[in-house]
Coordinates of C-alpha atoms in Angstrom, one line a residue:
M1 CA 83.9 140.6 110.9
M2 CA 85.7 140.4 107.6
A3 CA 83.7 140.2 104.4
I4 CA 84.9 137.4 102.2
E5 CA 84.6 136.6 98.5
N6 CA 83.9 133.0 97.3
T7 CA 86.5 132.3 94.5
L8 CA 87.5 128.7 95.1
F9 CA 90.3 128.5 92.6
F10 CA 90.2 124.9 91.5
K11 CA 86.5 124.7 90.5
E12 CA 87.3 124.5 86.8
V13 CA 90.2 124.9 84.5
S14 CA 89.8 126.0 80.9
A15 CA 91.2 124.1 78.0
E16 CA 93.1 127.2 76.9
T17 CA 94.8 127.3 80.3
L18 CA 95.7 123.6 80.2
H19 CA 97.2 124.2 76.7
K20 CA 99.2 127.2 77.8
Y21 CA 100.9 125.7 80.9
P22 CA 102.4 122.3 80.0
H23 CA 102.7 121.1 83.6
L24 CA 98.9 121.3 83.9
D25 CA 98.6 118.3 81.6
K26 CA 99.1 116.3 84.8
Y27 CA 96.6 118.4 86.7
M28 CA 93.4 116.5 86.1
G29 CA 95.1 113.1 86.9
L30 CA 96.8 114.6 90.0
R31 CA 93.5 115.9 91.3
E32 CA 91.7 112.7 90.6
R33 CA 94.3 110.6 92.5
I34 CA 94.2 112.9 95.5
Q35 CA 90.4 112.9 95.5
L36 CA 90.3 109.1 95.4
R37 CA 92.8 108.9 98.3
E38 CA 91.0 111.4 100.4
Q39 CA 87.6 109.8 99.7
D40 CA 88.9 106.6 101.0
K41 CA 90.2 108.3 104.1
F42 CA 86.8 109.9 104.7
L43 CA 85.1 106.6 104.4
R44 CA 87.5 105.2 107.0
F45 CA 87.1 108.3 109.3
Q46 CA 90.8 109.2 108.8
L47 CA 89.9 112.8 109.4
K48 CA 92.5 114.3 111.7
D49 CA 93.8 116.9 109.2
F50 CA 90.4 117.8 107.9
S51 CA 89.1 118.2 111.5
L52 CA 91.9 120.6 112.3
L53 CA 91.3 122.6 109.2
A54 CA 87.6 122.8 110.1
A55 CA 88.4 123.9 113.6
N56 CA 90.7 126.6 112.3
F57 CA 88.0 128.0 110.0
E58 CA 85.4 127.9 112.7
N59 CA 87.7 129.9 115.0
F60 CA 89.4 132.3 112.6
L61 CA 87.1 132.7 109.5
P62 CA 83.6 131.6 110.6
Q63 CA 82.1 133.5 107.7
V64 CA 83.1 130.7 105.4
S65 CA 80.3 128.1 105.0
R66 CA 80.9 124.7 106.5
E67 CA 79.7 123.3 103.2
E68 CA 82.9 124.6 101.6
Y69 CA 85.3 122.9 104.0
K70 CA 85.8 119.7 102.0
E71 CA 86.5 121.5 98.8
I72 CA 88.8 123.9 100.5
Y73 CA 90.7 120.9 102.1
M74 CA 90.9 119.3 98.7
N75 CA 92.2 122.5 97.0
I76 CA 94.9 122.9 99.6
L77 CA 96.1 119.4 99.1
V78 CA 96.0 119.7 95.3
G79 CA 97.7 123.1 95.4
R80 CA 100.5 121.6 97.5
A81 CA 101.0 118.8 95.0
L82 CA 100.9 121.2 92.1
L83 CA 103.8 123.1 93.5
N84 CA 106.0 120.1 92.9
E85 CA 105.0 120.0 89.3
E86 CA 105.6 123.7 88.9
T87 CA 109.2 123.6 90.3
Q88 CA 110.1 120.8 87.8
N89 CA 109.7 123.3 84.9
P90 CA 112.0 126.4 85.3
R91 CA 110.5 128.1 82.2
L92 CA 107.2 128.4 83.9
I93 CA 108.7 131.4 85.7
D94 CA 108.3 133.3 82.4
E95 CA 104.5 132.8 82.6
L96 CA 104.1 134.3 86.0
D97 CA 102.3 137.6 86.5
I98 CA 104.7 139.6 88.8
P99 CA 103.6 143.2 89.4
N100 CA 106.3 145.6 90.8
L101 CA 109.2 143.2 90.4
E102 CA 111.6 145.6 88.9
A103 CA 111.0 148.2 91.5
A104 CA 111.3 145.7 94.3
V105 CA 114.8 144.4 93.2
S106 CA 116.1 147.8 91.9
P107 CA 119.7 148.8 92.7
G108 CA 120.1 149.6 96.3
A109 CA 117.2 147.5 97.4
L110 CA 119.3 144.4 97.9
P111 CA 120.2 142.5 99.9
A112 CA 116.8 142.3 101.5
V113 CA 114.6 140.2 103.7
F114 CA 112.0 138.7 101.4
C115 CA 109.1 137.9 103.7
T116 CA 106.6 135.5 102.2
Y117 CA 103.7 133.3 103.0
H118 CA 102.4 129.7 102.3
L119 CA 99.7 131.1 100.0
G120 CA 99.1 130.2 96.3
S121 CA 102.2 129.3 94.3
Y122 CA 104.4 130.1 97.3
R123 CA 107.6 128.5 96.0
S124 CA 107.6 130.7 92.9
I125 CA 109.8 133.3 94.7
I126 CA 112.6 130.7 94.7
G127 CA 112.4 130.4 90.9
I128 CA 112.1 134.2 90.5
L129 CA 115.3 134.9 92.5
G130 CA 117.0 132.1 90.7
K131 CA 116.1 133.4 87.3
L132 CA 117.4 136.9 88.3
G133 CA 120.6 135.5 89.6
I134 CA 120.1 137.0 93.0
D135 CA 122.3 135.5 95.8
F136 CA 120.0 134.3 98.6
A137 CA 119.5 132.0 101.5
L138 CA 116.2 130.2 102.2
I139 CA 115.2 129.8 105.8
V140 CA 113.3 126.5 106.5
D141 CA 112.3 124.4 109.5
A142 CA 114.4 121.4 110.6
N143 CA 112.1 118.9 109.0
T144 CA 112.3 120.6 105.6
H145 CA 116.0 121.1 106.0
K146 CA 116.5 117.4 106.6
N147 CA 114.0 115.8 104.3
Q148 CA 113.7 118.2 101.3
G149 CA 117.0 120.0 101.4
E150 CA 118.7 118.2 98.6
R151 CA 115.6 118.4 96.3
I152 CA 115.3 122.2 96.9
R153 CA 119.0 122.7 96.1
Q154 CA 118.6 120.8 92.8
Q155 CA 115.5 122.9 91.9
V156 CA 117.5 126.1 92.4
A157 CA 120.4 124.7 90.4
R158 CA 117.9 124.0 87.6
F159 CA 116.8 127.6 87.6
H160 CA 120.3 128.9 87.5
E161 CA 121.2 126.5 84.6
A162 CA 118.0 127.4 82.6
Y163 CA 118.7 131.1 82.8
N164 CA 122.5 130.9 82.6
K165 CA 123.0 132.5 86.0
Q166 CA 126.0 132.2 88.4
A167 CA 124.6 132.9 91.8
S168 CA 125.0 131.4 95.3
F169 CA 122.2 129.7 97.2
E170 CA 122.2 128.1 100.6
M171 CA 119.6 126.8 103.0
L172 CA 119.5 127.6 106.7
N173 CA 117.8 125.7 109.5
A174 CA 115.6 128.2 111.3
E175 CA 115.7 126.0 114.4
S176 CA 119.5 126.1 114.7
P177 CA 120.7 128.0 117.8
N178 CA 123.1 129.9 115.5
S179 CA 120.4 130.9 112.9
A180 CA 120.4 134.6 113.9
M181 CA 124.1 134.9 113.4
E182 CA 124.0 133.0 110.1
L183 CA 121.2 135.3 108.8
A184 CA 123.1 138.4 109.9
K185 CA 126.2 137.1 108.1
C186 CA 124.2 136.5 104.9
L187 CA 123.0 140.1 104.8
R188 CA 126.5 141.5 105.6
D189 CA 127.9 139.4 102.7
G190 CA 125.3 140.9 100.3
K191 CA 123.1 137.8 100.2
S192 CA 119.3 138.2 100.6
I193 CA 117.2 135.9 102.7
V194 CA 113.8 134.4 102.1
V195 CA 111.6 133.5 105.1
Y196 CA 108.0 132.3 105.4
I197 CA 106.6 134.2 108.3
D198 CA 103.5 132.0 108.6
G199 CA 105.5 128.8 109.1
N200 CA 106.5 130.3 112.4
T201 CA 109.5 128.2 113.1
G202 CA 112.6 129.7 114.5
N203 CA 115.0 129.3 117.4
G204 CA 113.2 126.8 119.6
G205 CA 110.7 125.8 117.0
I206 CA 107.0 126.5 116.8
H207 CA 106.3 125.5 120.4
H208 CA 108.8 128.0 121.9
K209 CA 106.5 130.8 123.2
S210 CA 108.9 132.9 125.3
E211 CA 108.7 136.7 124.8
Q212 CA 112.4 136.7 123.8
F213 CA 111.5 134.9 120.5
H214 CA 107.8 135.5 119.9
L215 CA 105.1 138.1 120.3
R216 CA 101.4 138.0 120.0
V217 CA 99.8 139.6 117.0
P218 CA 96.2 140.2 116.0
F219 CA 95.0 137.9 113.2
L220 CA 91.5 137.4 111.9
G221 CA 89.9 138.6 115.1
K222 CA 92.0 136.5 117.4
E223 CA 95.7 136.6 118.5
I224 CA 98.4 134.2 117.4
N225 CA 102.0 133.7 118.4
S226 CA 104.5 134.9 115.8
R227 CA 108.2 134.9 115.7
K228 CA 110.0 138.2 115.9
G229 CA 112.9 137.2 113.7
V230 CA 111.7 138.7 110.3
A231 CA 111.4 142.2 111.7
A232 CA 114.3 141.8 114.1
I233 CA 116.9 140.8 111.5
S234 CA 115.7 143.7 109.3
W235 CA 116.1 146.2 112.2
L236 CA 119.5 144.9 113.3
S237 CA 121.0 144.7 109.8
K238 CA 119.2 147.9 108.6
R239 CA 118.1 146.0 105.5
P240 CA 114.6 146.4 104.1
I241 CA 111.8 143.8 104.2
I242 CA 110.1 143.1 100.9
P243 CA 106.8 141.3 101.4
V244 CA 106.0 138.8 98.7
I245 CA 102.6 137.1 98.4
S246 CA 101.3 134.8 95.7
H247 CA 97.9 133.5 94.6
Y248 CA 96.4 131.6 91.7
V249 CA 94.0 133.5 89.4
P250 CA 90.7 131.7 89.8
G251 CA 89.8 129.5 86.9
E252 CA 93.2 129.9 85.2
L253 CA 95.7 128.4 87.7
R254 CA 98.1 131.1 86.5
P255 CA 100.1 132.2 89.5
K256 CA 100.4 135.8 90.4
V257 CA 103.2 137.0 92.6
H258 CA 103.1 140.4 94.3
F259 CA 106.3 142.1 95.4
L260 CA 104.9 144.7 97.7
D261 CA 106.3 148.0 99.0
R262 CA 109.5 147.7 101.0
I263 CA 109.5 148.2 104.7
D264 CA 112.7 150.1 105.3
P265 CA 114.1 150.4 108.9
L266 CA 116.2 153.4 107.9
Q267 CA 112.9 155.3 107.2
W268 CA 111.2 154.2 110.4
A269 CA 110.1 157.4 112.1
G270 CA 108.5 155.9 115.2
N271 CA 109.9 154.7 118.5
P272 CA 112.7 152.3 117.7
K273 CA 111.4 149.7 120.1
D274 CA 108.1 149.6 118.2
F275 CA 109.6 148.6 114.8
I276 CA 109.6 144.9 115.5
P277 CA 106.0 144.5 116.8
E278 CA 104.5 147.1 114.4
T279 CA 106.2 145.6 111.4
T280 CA 105.2 142.0 112.4
R281 CA 101.6 143.1 112.7
S282 CA 101.8 144.8 109.4
L283 CA 103.1 141.7 107.7
Y284 CA 100.2 139.7 109.1
G285 CA 97.8 142.4 108.0
I286 CA 99.0 141.8 104.4
L287 CA 98.1 138.1 104.7
E288 CA 94.7 138.9 106.1
H289 CA 94.0 141.2 103.1
Y290 CA 94.7 138.4 100.6
L291 CA 93.0 135.6 102.7
V292 CA 89.7 137.4 102.3
Q293 CA 89.5 136.3 98.7
Y294 CA 92.0 133.4 98.4
Y295 CA 91.3 131.6 101.6
D296 CA 91.3 128.2 99.9
Q297 CA 94.9 128.6 98.8
W298 CA 96.6 128.9 102.3
E299 CA 98.3 125.8 103.4
T300 CA 98.7 127.0 107.0
W301 CA 95.0 126.3 107.7
L302 CA 96.3 122.7 108.3
Y303 CA 98.4 123.8 111.3
L304 CA 97.3 127.3 112.3
H305 CA 96.2 126.0 115.7
K306 CA 99.8 125.5 116.7
Y307 CA 100.3 129.2 116.9
L308 CA 97.2 129.9 119.0
P309 CA 97.9 130.9 122.6
E310 CA 96.1 128.8 125.2
D311 CA 94.0 131.6 126.5
Q312 CA 92.6 132.1 122.9
K313 CA 91.1 128.6 123.0
V314 CA 87.5 128.5 124.1
C315 CA 87.1 125.7 126.7
E316 CA 84.2 126.5 129.0
R317 CA 80.7 125.3 128.2
Q318 CA 77.8 125.7 130.7
I319 CA 74.9 123.7 129.3
P320 CA 72.0 123.3 131.7
A321 CA 70.3 120.0 132.0
P322 CA 67.1 119.6 130.0
A323 CA 64.0 120.6 131.9
S324 CA 62.1 117.6 130.7
G325 CA 62.8 113.9 130.7
P326 CA 64.5 112.1 127.8
E327 CA 61.2 110.8 126.4
A328 CA 60.2 114.3 125.4
L329 CA 63.5 115.1 123.7
R330 CA 65.2 114.6 120.3
F331 CA 69.0 114.3 120.1
S332 CA 71.7 115.2 117.6
F333 CA 75.5 115.1 117.7
N334 CA 76.9 118.6 117.9
A335 CA 78.8 118.5 114.6
N336 CA 79.3 122.3 114.7
E337 CA 81.6 122.1 117.6
F338 CA 82.9 118.5 117.6
E339 CA 84.4 116.1 115.1
L340 CA 85.0 112.3 115.2
F341 CA 88.1 110.8 113.6
K342 CA 90.3 107.7 113.7
M343 CA 94.1 107.6 113.6
D344 CA 94.0 104.0 112.6
E345 CA 91.5 101.2 112.8
A346 CA 92.0 100.7 116.6
D347 CA 92.1 104.4 117.8
H348 CA 88.9 106.5 117.9
Y349 CA 88.8 110.1 119.0
L350 CA 86.4 112.9 119.8
F351 CA 87.8 116.3 118.8
D352 CA 86.6 119.6 120.4
K353 CA 86.9 122.3 117.7
R354 CA 86.7 125.1 120.2
S355 CA 89.4 124.0 122.6
Y356 CA 91.3 121.7 120.2
A357 CA 91.2 119.0 122.8
T358 CA 91.2 115.4 121.6
Y359 CA 89.6 112.7 123.7
P360 CA 90.2 108.9 123.1
I361 CA 86.8 107.2 123.1
G362 CA 85.6 103.6 122.7
E363 CA 84.6 102.2 119.3
D364 CA 80.9 101.8 120.3
L365 CA 80.6 105.4 121.5
F366 CA 82.5 106.6 118.3
Y367 CA 80.0 104.9 116.0
G368 CA 77.1 105.7 118.3
L369 CA 77.7 109.4 118.3
H370 CA 78.2 109.3 114.5
E371 CA 74.6 108.0 114.1
V372 CA 73.0 110.5 116.5
R373 CA 71.1 112.6 114.0
D374 CA 67.7 113.8 115.1
L375 CA 66.9 110.7 117.1
D376 CA 64.2 110.2 119.7
W377 CA 64.9 108.6 123.0
A378 CA 63.7 105.1 121.9
A379 CA 66.2 105.2 119.0
M380 CA 68.9 106.4 121.4
Q381 CA 68.3 103.5 123.7
T382 CA 68.5 101.1 120.8
A383 CA 71.9 102.6 119.9
G384 CA 73.1 101.8 123.4
F385 CA 72.8 105.2 125.2
K386 CA 71.7 105.3 128.8
W387 CA 70.3 108.4 130.4
P388 CA 72.9 109.3 133.1
F389 CA 75.7 109.1 130.5
T390 CA 73.6 110.8 127.9
L391 CA 73.0 113.7 130.3
Q392 CA 76.7 114.1 130.7
L393 CA 77.1 114.4 127.0
I394 CA 74.4 117.0 126.9
E395 CA 76.0 119.1 129.7
K396 CA 79.4 119.0 127.9
G397 CA 77.7 120.2 124.7
I398 CA 78.5 117.0 122.7
L399 CA 74.8 116.2 122.2
L400 CA 72.2 118.8 121.4
T401 CA 68.6 118.4 122.5
Y402 CA 65.4 120.1 121.2

């Protein structure tokens, strides 16, 4: 099991940091607004996203204390909102800490496949390439292409204008059936590409699990489905992959962007058919390394379950019936393995964090389960529970007895 370091990055921000980075003047107000919004959602049990994040931590990084989940959830939401503030100010690129940048983009290295992740200040790479005047294409999913495309184009244009660069930029839909040919053409034309491997879209989208497009890779002690495209386009074009990963320095909110050592298919000494799976595993290994410390900066916790193969989900529970009658027992809702949430005021759900199954339940049962915290049988009866049904809940692991 991986050892982790607790460095939640939004715990405090120094006055010196707020003075140095102008966009952070909005930080405190931004965080306060998001906190108020989410507190209201928690009070109304609008907890679907939080429940999924909690399940993903339980299944992939159980070393993290459950007491941290709410703060992690908040940090991810604030971090995502902070990205929008960062991209409004092109000159913030000058304040980034970017180790190894010159070596990564040295003559002969480009065009390249910049493989990056939804960690930290993950849009900084767009500004960095814009500042340097590097021709590139950004690969995004269909939703981003449709709803954010124009805004992203305007952001890149602002970077080009701020640094007086004449460079080309385009955005490609990863879910287009022609995406592979478009990517190959970009590289042939001398244009680099930027792709987020942990977004896991691609031809057919995230739900396309065929071996033609996806493979299974080890990740945090489990396996997930990953697209082959990043390594495949590198191999076919014989252009290098440059892994890029970002994180905020705890307590400073100063983004650090690492341009890591190139993975060059021309220098691959192994079996050619192993390049794609081995390289893909290596790229996820990089992410694992940084998640150990910066786990509260990874947006993909909100949807990691979408890439989990069905056979990796734990479904079976074999809970024997209690040996004694209900009068001798105390009861608690199994909050370690289940969550309760509402989609709106009329829809109530029980969510299994092990199998990711969601069950619609009635309003009375929803609020009843929520109140089952160390109750005796008399209190359970007062809450409306009858023994045959309660026994079913025990055998399914929804209620704990002791």
